[in-house]
Coordinates of C-alpha atoms in Angstrom, one line a residue:
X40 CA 51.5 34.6 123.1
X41 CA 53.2 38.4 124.2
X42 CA 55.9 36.6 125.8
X43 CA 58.3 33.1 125.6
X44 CA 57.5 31.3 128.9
X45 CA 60.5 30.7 131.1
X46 CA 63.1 32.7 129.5
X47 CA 64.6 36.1 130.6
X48 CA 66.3 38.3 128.0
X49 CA 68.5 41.4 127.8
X50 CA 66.4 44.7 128.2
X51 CA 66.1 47.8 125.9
X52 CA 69.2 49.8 127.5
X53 CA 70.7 47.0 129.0
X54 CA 74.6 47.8 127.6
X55 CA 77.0 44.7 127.6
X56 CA 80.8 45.1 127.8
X57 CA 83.9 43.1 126.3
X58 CA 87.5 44.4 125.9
X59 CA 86.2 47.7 127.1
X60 CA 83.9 48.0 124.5
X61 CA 80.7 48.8 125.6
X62 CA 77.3 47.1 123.3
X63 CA 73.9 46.6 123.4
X64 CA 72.7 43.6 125.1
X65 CA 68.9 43.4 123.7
X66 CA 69.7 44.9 120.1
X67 CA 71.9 42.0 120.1
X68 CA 69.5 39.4 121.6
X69 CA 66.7 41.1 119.1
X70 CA 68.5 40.2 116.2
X71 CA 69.5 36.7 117.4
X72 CA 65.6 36.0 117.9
X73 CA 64.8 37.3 114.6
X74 CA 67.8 34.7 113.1
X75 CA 65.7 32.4 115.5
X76 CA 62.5 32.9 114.0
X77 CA 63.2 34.0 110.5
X78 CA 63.7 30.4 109.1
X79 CA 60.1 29.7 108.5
X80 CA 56.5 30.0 110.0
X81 CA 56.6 30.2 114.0
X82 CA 53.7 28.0 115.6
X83 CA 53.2 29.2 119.4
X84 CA 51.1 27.3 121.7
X85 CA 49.9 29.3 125.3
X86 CA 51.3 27.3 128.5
X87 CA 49.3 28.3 131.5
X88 CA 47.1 30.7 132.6
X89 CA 48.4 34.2 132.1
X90 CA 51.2 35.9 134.8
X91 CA 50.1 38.4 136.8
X92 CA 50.7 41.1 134.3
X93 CA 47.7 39.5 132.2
X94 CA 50.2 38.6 129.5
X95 CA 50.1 35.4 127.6
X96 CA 53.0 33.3 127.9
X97 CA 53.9 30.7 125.3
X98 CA 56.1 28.3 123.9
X99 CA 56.8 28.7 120.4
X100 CA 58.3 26.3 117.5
X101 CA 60.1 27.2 113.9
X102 CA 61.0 24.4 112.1
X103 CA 60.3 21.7 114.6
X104 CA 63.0 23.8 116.5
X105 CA 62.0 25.3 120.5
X106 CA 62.1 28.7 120.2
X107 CA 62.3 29.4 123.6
X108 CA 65.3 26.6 123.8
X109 CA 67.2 28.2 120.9
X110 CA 66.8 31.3 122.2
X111 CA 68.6 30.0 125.4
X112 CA 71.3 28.3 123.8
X113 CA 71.8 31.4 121.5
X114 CA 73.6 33.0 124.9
X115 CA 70.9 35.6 124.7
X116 CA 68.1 34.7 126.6
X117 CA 68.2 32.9 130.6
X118 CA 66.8 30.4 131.6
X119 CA 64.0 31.2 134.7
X120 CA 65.8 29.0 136.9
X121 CA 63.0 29.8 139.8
X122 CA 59.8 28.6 137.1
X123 CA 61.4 25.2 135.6
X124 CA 64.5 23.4 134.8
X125 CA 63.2 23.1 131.4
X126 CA 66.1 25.4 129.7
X127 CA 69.0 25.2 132.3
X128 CA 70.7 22.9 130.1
X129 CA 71.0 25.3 127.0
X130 CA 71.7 28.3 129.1
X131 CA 74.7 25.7 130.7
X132 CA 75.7 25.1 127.0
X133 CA 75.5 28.4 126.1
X134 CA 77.5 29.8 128.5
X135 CA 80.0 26.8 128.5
X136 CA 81.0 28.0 124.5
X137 CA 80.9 32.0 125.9
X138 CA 77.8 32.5 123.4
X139 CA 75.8 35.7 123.5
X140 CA 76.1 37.0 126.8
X141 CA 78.2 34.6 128.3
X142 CA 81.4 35.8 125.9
X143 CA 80.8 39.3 127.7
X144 CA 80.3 40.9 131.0
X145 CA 76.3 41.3 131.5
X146 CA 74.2 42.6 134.3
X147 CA 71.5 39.2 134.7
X148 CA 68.3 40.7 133.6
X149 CA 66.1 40.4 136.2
X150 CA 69.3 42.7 138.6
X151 CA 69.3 45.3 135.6
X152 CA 65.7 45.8 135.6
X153 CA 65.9 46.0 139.4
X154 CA 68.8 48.4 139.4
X155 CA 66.6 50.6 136.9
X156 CA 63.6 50.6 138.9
X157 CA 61.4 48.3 136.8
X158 CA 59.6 46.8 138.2
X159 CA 57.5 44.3 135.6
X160 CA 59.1 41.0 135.0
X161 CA 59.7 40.7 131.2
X162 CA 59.9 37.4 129.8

C-alpha cells in the first residue's frame, strides 16, 4: 500500500517543542517507523477500496507485530478517531506514558496540515 490505513502521522515541517526546544515531529516519527519496520520482512495487505486521492491504503505486519498499531503506540502516529476505533487504545497508551508526541507539545496533524494550507489528507 502508499499509505497505513487509519493512522495520522507528524508532517515534513511539522516542528515539535519540549523545554523550549524546538524538533522535528516527522524526522522523529520517520525514524520510529523505520525501528518499526526494520526488524524483519513487512507483509502489507490493502483494506478497502482506495481514498479519494487514489492511494492504496493498507495494514501492514513485521514480525506478527501491526504496524499500523505499533506505530500508534510508538506516540508518533494518531489514531483516525473519525475512520475506526481500531487504534484508540494505543494512541491512549501512548500518550498515557508521554511517548512520541505525547511527551511534547505538538500541533495534531490533520490542524497542522490545515494551518499550512494542505489540503490532502496524509495517512
Amino acid at each position: 500500500p502508499e499509505r497505513l490505513r487509519r493512522i495520522n502521522r507528524a508532517e515534513q515541517g511539522q516542528i515539535c517543542g519540549k523545554n523550549n526546544a524546538m524538533w522535528s515531529c516527522f524526522d522523529y516519527a520517520r525514524r520510529a517507523l523505520e525501528t518499526i519496520i526494520d526488524v524483519a520482512p513487512v507483509t502489507c495487505t490493502l483494506v478497502g477500496p482506495p481514498d479519494y486521492l487514489g492511494r492504496a491504503l493498507g495494514v501492514c505486519t513485521v514480525a506478527g507485530k501491526n504496524v499500523n498499531e505499533a506505530f500508534v503506540r510508538s506516540g508518533f502516529a494518531l489514531a483516525k478517531r473519525d475512520e475506526s476505533l481500531d487504534y484508540v487504545a494505543a494512541e491512549e497508551a501512548a500518550k498515557a506514558e508521554g511517548l512520541g508526541l505525547w511527551g511534547s507539545e505538538f500541533q495534531h496533524p490533520a490542524e497542522f496540515r490545515a494551518s499550512e494550507g494542505i489540503l490532502i489528507d496524509r495517512p
